[in-house]
One Martini backbone bead per residue (centre of mass of N, CA, C, O) as a GRO file, in nm:
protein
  366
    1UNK     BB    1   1.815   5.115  -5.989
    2UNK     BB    2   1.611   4.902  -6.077
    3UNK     BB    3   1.718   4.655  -5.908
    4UNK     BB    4   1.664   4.820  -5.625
    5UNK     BB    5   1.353   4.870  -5.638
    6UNK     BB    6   1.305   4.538  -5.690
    7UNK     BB    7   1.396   4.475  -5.409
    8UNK     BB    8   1.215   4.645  -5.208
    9UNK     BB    9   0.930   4.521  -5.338
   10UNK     BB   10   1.034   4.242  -5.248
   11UNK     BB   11   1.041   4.326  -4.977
   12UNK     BB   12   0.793   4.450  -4.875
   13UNK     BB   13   0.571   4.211  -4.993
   14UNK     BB   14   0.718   3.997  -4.774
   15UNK     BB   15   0.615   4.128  -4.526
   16UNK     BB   16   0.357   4.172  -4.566
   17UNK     BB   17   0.256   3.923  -4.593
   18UNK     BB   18   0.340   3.823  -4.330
   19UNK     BB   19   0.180   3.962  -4.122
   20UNK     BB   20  -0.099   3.892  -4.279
   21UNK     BB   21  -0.097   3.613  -4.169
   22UNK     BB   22  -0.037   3.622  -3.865
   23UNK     BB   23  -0.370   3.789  -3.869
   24UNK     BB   24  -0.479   3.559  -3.937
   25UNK     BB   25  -0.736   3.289  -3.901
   26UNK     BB   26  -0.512   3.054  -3.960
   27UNK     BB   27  -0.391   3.075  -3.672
   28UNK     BB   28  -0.164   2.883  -3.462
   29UNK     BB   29  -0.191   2.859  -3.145
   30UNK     BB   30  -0.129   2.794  -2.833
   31UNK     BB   31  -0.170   2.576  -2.596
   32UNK     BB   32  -0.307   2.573  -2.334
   33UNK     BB   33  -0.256   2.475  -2.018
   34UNK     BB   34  -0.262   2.255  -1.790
   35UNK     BB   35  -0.418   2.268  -1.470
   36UNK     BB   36  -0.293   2.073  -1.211
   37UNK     BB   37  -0.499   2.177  -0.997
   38UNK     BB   38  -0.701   2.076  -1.115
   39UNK     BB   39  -0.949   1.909  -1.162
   40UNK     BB   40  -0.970   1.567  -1.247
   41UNK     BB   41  -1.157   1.366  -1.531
   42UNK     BB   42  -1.155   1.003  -1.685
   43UNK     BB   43  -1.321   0.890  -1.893
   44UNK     BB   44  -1.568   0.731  -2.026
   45UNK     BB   45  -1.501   0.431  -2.149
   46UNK     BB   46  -1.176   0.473  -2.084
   47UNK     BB   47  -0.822   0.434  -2.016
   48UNK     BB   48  -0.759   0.689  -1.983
   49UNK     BB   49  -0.493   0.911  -1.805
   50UNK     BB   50  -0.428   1.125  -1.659
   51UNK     BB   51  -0.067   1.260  -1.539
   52UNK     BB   52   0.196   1.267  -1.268
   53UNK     BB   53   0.471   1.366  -1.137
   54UNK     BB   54   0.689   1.337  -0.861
   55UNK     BB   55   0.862   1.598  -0.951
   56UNK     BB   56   0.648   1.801  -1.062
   57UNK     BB   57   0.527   1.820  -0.711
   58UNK     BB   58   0.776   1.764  -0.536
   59UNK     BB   59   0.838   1.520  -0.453
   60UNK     BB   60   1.071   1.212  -0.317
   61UNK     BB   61   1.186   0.992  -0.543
   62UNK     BB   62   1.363   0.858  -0.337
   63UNK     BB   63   1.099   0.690  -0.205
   64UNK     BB   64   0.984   0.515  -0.424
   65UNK     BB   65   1.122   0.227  -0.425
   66UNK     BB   66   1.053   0.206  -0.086
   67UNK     BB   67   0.744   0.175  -0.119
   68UNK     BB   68   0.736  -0.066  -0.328
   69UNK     BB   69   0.881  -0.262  -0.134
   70UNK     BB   70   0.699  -0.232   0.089
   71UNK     BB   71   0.452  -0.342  -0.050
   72UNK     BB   72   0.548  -0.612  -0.181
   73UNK     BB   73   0.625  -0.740   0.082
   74UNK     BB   74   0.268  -0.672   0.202
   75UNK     BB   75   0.096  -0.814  -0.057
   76UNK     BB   76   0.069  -0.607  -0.268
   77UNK     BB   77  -0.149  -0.564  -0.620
   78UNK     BB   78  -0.200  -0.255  -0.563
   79UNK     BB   79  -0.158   0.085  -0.657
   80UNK     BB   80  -0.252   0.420  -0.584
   81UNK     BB   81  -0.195   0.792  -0.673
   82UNK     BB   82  -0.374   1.079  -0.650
   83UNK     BB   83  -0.380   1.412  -0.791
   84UNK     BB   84  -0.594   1.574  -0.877
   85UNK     BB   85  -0.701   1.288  -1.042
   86UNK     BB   86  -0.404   1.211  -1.109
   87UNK     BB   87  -0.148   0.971  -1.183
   88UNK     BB   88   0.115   0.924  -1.010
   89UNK     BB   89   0.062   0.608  -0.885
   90UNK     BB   90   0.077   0.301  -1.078
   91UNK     BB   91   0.088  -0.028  -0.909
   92UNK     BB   92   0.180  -0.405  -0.980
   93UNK     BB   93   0.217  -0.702  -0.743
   94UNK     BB   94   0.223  -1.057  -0.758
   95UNK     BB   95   0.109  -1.088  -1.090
   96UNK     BB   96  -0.072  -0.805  -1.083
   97UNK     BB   97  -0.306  -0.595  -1.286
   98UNK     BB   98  -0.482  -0.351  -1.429
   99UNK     BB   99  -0.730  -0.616  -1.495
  100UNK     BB  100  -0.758  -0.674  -1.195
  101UNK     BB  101  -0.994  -0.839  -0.987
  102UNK     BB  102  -1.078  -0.718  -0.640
  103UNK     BB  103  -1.142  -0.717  -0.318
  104UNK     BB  104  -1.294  -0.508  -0.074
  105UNK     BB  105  -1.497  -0.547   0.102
  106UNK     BB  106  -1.543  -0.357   0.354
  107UNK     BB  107  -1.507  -0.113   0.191
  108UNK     BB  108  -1.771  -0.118  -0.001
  109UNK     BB  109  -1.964  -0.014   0.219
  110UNK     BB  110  -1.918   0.285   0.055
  111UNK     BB  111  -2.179   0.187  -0.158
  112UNK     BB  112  -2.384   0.187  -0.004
  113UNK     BB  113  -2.428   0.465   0.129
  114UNK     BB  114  -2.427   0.587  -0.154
  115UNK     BB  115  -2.675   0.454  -0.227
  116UNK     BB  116  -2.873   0.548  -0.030
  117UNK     BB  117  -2.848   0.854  -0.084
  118UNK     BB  118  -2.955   0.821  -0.364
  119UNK     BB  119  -3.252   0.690  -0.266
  120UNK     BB  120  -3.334   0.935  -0.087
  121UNK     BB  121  -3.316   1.150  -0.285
  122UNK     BB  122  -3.569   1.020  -0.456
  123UNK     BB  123  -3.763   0.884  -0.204
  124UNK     BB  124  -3.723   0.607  -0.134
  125UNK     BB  125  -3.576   0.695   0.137
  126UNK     BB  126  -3.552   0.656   0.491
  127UNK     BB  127  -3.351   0.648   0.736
  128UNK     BB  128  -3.565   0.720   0.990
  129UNK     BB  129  -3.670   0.456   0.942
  130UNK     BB  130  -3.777   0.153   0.934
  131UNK     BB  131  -3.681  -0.136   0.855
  132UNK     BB  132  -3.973  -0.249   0.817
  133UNK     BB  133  -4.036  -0.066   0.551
  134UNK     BB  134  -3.843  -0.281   0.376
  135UNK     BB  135  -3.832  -0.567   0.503
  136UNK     BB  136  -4.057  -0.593   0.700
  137UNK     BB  137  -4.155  -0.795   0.897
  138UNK     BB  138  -3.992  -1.037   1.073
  139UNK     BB  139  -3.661  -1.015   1.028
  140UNK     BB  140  -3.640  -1.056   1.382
  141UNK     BB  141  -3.581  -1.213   1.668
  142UNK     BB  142  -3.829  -0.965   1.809
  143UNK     BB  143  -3.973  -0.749   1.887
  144UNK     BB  144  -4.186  -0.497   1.788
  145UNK     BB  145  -4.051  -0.273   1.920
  146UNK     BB  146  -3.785  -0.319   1.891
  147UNK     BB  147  -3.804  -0.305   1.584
  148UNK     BB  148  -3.915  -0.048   1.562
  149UNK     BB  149  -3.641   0.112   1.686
  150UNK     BB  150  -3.546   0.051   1.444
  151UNK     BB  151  -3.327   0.193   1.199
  152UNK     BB  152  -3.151   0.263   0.885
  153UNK     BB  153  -2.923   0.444   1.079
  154UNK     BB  154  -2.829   0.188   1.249
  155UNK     BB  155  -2.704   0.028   0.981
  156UNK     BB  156  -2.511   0.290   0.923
  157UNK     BB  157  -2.390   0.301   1.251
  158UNK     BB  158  -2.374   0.039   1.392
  159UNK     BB  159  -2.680   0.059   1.570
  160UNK     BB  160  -2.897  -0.191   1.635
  161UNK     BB  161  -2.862  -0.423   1.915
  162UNK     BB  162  -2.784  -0.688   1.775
  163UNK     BB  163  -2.643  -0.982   1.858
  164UNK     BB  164  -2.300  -1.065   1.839
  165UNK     BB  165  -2.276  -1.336   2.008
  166UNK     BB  166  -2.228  -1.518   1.760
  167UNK     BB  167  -2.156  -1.758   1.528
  168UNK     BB  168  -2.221  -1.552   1.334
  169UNK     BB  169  -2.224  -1.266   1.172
  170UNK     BB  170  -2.317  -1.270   0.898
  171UNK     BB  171  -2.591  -1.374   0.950
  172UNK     BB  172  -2.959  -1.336   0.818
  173UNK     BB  173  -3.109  -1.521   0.989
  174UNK     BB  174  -3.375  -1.456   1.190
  175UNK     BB  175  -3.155  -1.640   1.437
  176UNK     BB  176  -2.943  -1.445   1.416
  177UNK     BB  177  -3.161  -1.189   1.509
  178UNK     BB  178  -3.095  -1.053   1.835
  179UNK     BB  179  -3.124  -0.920   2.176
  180UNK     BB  180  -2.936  -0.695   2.343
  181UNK     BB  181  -2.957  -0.395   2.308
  182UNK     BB  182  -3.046  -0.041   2.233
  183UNK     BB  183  -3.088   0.139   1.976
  184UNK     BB  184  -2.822   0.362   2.024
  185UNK     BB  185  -2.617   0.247   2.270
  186UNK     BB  186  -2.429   0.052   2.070
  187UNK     BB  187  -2.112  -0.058   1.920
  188UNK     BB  188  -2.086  -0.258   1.647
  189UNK     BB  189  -1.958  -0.506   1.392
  190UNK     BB  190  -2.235  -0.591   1.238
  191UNK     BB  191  -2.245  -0.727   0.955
  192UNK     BB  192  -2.534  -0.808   0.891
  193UNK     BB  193  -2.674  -0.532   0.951
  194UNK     BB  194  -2.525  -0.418   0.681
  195UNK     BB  195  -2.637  -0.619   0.478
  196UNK     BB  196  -2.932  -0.549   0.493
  197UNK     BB  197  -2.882  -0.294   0.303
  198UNK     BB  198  -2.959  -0.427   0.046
  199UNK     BB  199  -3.246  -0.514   0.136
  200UNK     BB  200  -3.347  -0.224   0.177
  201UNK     BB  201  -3.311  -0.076  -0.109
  202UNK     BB  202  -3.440  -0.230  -0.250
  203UNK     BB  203  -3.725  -0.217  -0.127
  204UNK     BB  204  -3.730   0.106  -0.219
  205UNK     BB  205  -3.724   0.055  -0.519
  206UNK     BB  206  -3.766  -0.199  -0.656
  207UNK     BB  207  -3.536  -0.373  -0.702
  208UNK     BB  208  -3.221  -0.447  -0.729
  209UNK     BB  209  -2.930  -0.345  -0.602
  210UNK     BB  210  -2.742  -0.372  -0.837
  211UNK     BB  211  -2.897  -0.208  -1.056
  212UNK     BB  212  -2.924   0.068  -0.912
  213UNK     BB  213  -2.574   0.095  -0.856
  214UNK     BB  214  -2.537   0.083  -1.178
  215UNK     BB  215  -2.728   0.329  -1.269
  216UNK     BB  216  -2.638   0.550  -1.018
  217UNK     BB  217  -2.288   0.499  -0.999
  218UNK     BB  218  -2.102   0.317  -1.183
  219UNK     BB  219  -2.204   0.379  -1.484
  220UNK     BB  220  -2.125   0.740  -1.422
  221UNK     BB  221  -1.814   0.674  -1.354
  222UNK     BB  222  -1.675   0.437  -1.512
  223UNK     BB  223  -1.697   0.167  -1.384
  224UNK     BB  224  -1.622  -0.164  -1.244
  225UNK     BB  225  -1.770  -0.437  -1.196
  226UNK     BB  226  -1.908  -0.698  -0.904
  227UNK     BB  227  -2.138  -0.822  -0.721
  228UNK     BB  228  -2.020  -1.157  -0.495
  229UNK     BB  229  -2.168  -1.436  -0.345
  230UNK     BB  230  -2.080  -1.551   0.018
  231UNK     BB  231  -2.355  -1.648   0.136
  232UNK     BB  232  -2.422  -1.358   0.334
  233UNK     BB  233  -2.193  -1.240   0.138
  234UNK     BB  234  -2.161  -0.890  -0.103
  235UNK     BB  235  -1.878  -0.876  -0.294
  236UNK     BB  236  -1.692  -0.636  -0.454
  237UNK     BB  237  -1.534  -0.651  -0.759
  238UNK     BB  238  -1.240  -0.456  -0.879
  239UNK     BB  239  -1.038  -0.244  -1.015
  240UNK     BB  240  -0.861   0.002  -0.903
  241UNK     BB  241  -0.973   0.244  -1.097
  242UNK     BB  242  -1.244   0.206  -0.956
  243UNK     BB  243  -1.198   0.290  -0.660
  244UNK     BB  244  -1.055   0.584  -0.753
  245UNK     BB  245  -1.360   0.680  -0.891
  246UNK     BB  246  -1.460   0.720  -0.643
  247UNK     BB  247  -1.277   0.844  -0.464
  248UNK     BB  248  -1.312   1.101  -0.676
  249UNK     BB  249  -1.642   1.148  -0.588
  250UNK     BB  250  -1.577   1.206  -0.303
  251UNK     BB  251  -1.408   1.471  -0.334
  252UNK     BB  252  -1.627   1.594  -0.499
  253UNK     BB  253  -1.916   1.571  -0.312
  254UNK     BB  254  -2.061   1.365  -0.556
  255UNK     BB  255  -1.921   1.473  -0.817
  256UNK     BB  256  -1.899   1.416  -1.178
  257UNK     BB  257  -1.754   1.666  -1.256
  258UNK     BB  258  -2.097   1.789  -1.383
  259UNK     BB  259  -2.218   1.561  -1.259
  260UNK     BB  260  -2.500   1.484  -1.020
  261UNK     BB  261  -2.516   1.199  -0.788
  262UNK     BB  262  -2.486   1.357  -0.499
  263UNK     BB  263  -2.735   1.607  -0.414
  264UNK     BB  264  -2.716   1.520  -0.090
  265UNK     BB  265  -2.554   1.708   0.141
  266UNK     BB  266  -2.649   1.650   0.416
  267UNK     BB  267  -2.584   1.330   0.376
  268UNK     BB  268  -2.270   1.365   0.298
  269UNK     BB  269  -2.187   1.484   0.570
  270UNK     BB  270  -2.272   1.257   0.749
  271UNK     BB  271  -2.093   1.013   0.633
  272UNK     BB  272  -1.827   1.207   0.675
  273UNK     BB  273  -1.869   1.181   0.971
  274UNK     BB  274  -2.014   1.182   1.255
  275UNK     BB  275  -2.272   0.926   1.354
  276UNK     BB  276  -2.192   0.916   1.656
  277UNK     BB  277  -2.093   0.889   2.029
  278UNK     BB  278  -1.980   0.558   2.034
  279UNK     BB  279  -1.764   0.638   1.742
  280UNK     BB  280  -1.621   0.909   1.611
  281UNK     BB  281  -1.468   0.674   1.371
  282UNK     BB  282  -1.771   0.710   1.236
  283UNK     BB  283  -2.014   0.695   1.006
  284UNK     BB  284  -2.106   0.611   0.724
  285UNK     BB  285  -1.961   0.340   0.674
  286UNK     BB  286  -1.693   0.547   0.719
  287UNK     BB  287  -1.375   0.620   0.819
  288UNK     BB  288  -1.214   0.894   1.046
  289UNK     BB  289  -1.020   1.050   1.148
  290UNK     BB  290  -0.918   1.308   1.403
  291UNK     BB  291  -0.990   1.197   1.668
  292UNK     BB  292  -1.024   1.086   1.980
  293UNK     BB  293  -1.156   0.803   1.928
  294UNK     BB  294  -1.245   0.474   1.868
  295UNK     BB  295  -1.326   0.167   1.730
  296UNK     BB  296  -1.302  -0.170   1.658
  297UNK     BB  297  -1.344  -0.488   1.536
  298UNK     BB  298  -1.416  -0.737   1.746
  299UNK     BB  299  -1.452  -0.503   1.963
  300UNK     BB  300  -1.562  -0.295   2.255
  301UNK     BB  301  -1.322  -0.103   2.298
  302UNK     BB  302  -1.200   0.196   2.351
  303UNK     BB  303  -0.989   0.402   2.201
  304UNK     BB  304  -0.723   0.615   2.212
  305UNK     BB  305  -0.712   0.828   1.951
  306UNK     BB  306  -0.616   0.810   1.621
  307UNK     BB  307  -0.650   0.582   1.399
  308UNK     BB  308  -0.402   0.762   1.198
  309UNK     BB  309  -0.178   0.928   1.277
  310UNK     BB  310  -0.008   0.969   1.021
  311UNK     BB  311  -0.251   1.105   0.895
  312UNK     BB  312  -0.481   1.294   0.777
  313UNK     BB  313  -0.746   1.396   0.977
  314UNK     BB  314  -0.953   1.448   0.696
  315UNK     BB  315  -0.965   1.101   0.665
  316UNK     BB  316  -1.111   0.911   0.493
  317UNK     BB  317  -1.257   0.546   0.454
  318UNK     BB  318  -1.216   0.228   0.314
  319UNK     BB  319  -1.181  -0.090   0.507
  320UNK     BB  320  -1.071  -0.407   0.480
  321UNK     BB  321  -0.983  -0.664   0.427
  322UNK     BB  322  -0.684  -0.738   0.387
  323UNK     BB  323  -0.597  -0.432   0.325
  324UNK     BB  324  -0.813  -0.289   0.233
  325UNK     BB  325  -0.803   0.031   0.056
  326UNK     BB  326  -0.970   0.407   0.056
  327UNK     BB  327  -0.842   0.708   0.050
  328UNK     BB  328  -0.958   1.026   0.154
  329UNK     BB  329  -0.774   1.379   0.150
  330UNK     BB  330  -0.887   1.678   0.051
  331UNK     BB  331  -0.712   1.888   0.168
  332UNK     BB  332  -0.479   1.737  -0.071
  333UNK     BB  333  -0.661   1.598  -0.324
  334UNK     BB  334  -0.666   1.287  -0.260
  335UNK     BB  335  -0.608   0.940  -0.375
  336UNK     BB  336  -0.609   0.593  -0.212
  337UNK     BB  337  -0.484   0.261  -0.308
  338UNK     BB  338  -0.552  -0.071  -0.174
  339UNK     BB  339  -0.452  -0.383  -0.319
  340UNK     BB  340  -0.478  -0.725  -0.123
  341UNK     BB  341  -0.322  -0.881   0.061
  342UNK     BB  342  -0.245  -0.920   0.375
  343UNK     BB  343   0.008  -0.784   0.611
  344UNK     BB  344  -0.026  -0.963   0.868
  345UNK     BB  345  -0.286  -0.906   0.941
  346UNK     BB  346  -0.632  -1.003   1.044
  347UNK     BB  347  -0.863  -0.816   0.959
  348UNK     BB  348  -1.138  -0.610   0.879
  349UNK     BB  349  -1.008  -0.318   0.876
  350UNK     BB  350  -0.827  -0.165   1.068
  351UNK     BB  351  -0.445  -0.136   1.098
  352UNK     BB  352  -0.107  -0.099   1.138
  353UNK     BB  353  -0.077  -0.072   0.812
  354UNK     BB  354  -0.163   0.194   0.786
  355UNK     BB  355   0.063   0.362   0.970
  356UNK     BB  356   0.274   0.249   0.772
  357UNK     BB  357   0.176   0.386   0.526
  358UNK     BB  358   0.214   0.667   0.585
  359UNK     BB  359   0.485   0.699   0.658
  360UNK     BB  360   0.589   0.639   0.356
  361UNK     BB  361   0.424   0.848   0.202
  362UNK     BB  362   0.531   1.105   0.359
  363UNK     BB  363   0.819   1.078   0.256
  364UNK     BB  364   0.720   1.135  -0.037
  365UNK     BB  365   0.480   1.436  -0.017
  366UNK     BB  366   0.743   1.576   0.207
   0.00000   0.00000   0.00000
């Protein structure tokens, strides 16, 4: 009998400790799941970075090695796709690395953009004044007055009316900047005139356009890379992850994490807007698809339909030479990026490159 109820208590004993422990404070819980809808922003100075499989997403495996190889035969040297800010695809070819820096080219100049942003909301510029209010008079070989009618907002719209048909575009030198339009009256990829933004910047700020860049952009949201000059052109240069972090603080409408970078939402909304009636399919210097009609670099022309019909509606760009690409697009969640050689045409920015790689795109995410 005794042997029975020394039995039970210490049955009863260690049920009592189990529970007993199971309620105390130091139990150790299960980690909340990670909600991978939620935005995902990388940590600075630091190579993490979450990922999530095309699997996982839903996306079609099968379509996946037909993308890489052709990146990978149209010259492609990185490729990246976020989905809310995570990375799905993440791949580099034709002997480049994770670690090499490329140029943005014309990619570049949405970073001008938004730091021209970042200097009007500090009260350093203001886009609707004249150019001459930072580069000084006499910036350009042309009277007074038509002087007078350029604002720094003609320069971040190519409405600048300064004559393109010049020997060198890129050209920034006094007599290569003469008068053709009236400012605000026609579209033209007038390479110099947006170079001249870097000047404008500068004048504003009172400091070098490089280091106000690197404080109020780069390295807030940990970039690397720098602006590297050649002749009278300005080109960023850094990793593909770098680009991504851009496009994920556009993504974000200015906002990396909880850090507010660009709160002048009104200028935000204008950058990747229509910003006048003479080409729909341009921002602050940012390429827009969903529009009715387009105008493209190096022509007069306007031409119907959407810059990149196989593209979603809603998709911002930065594109450069040689097919470097930046693609934000909202609806998606996505950021998009390539950087490598031109896919065989040479154009300035936009190319049929564009539809080609969208079609492949589509085939992986729906």
């Amino acid at each position: 009998m005794k042997s029975i109820i020394t039995l039970f208590v210490l049955v009863f004993l260690s049920i009592t400790i189990s529970c007993s422990d199971e309620t105390s404070g130091n139990i150790i819980t299960e980690p909340t799941p990670i909600d991978s809808s939620a935005l995902y922003f990388p940590p600075i100075n630091s190579s993490n970075w979450e990922t999530i499989s095309v699997v996982d997403l839903g996306w079609n495996p099968n379509e996946e090695q037909l993308l890489y190889d052709f990146l990978e035969a149209k010259g492609t040297k990185a490729f990246i796709i976020l989905k809310n800010g995570r990375i799905v695809i993440e791949q580099y070819f034709n002997g480049t690395t994770a670690t090499d820096n490329n140029p943005w080219f014309s990619a570049g100049k949405t970073l001008t953009a938004f730091t021209a942003g970042i200097a009007q909301q500090e009260d350093f510029l203001d886009i609707n004044k004249t150019s001459s209010t930072y580069l000084g008079s006499g910036w350009a070989d042309i009277t007074t007055d038509q002087e007078n009618a350029i604002t720094v907002r003609n320069h971040l719209t190519m409405t600048t009316g300064l004559d393109y048909n010049v020997t060198n575009l890129n050209c920034t030198d006094i007599d290569c900047l003469t008068y053709l339009n009236e400012s605000g009256s026609f579209w033209y990829y007038h390479n110099a005139s947006y170079t001249l933004m870097t000047d404008i910047i500068s004048g504003a700020v009172n400091q070098p356009f490089e280091n106000y860049f690197d404080l109020k952009l780069k390295n807030k949201i940990g970039m690397q890379g720098s602006w590297v000059s050649f002749g009278y052109l300005n080109i960023y240069y850094s990793t593909a992850r770098s680009m991504a972090r851009f496009g994920l603080l556009n993504l974000n409408k200015g906002t990396w994490e909880k850090e507010d970078i660009l709160t002048d939402q009104i200028y935000f909304n204008d950058m990747i807007n229509t910003s006048q009636d003479l080409n729909l399919s341009y921002g602050y210097l940012w390429w827009l698809n969903g529009k009715n009609s387009f105008r493209a670099p190096s022509l007069e022309t306007e031409f119907a339909g959407e810059l990149i019909p196989n593209a979603p509606d809603d998709l911002i760009a930065g594109l450069g030479a040689n097919d470097q690409k930046l693609y934000v697009v909202p609806s998606q969640n996505l950021v998009i990026v390539r950087m490598g050689d031109d896919s065989g045409e040479t154009l300035l920015g936009p190319s049929s490159f564009d539809n080609e790689l969208w079609e492949k795109i589509n085939l992986l995410i729906n």
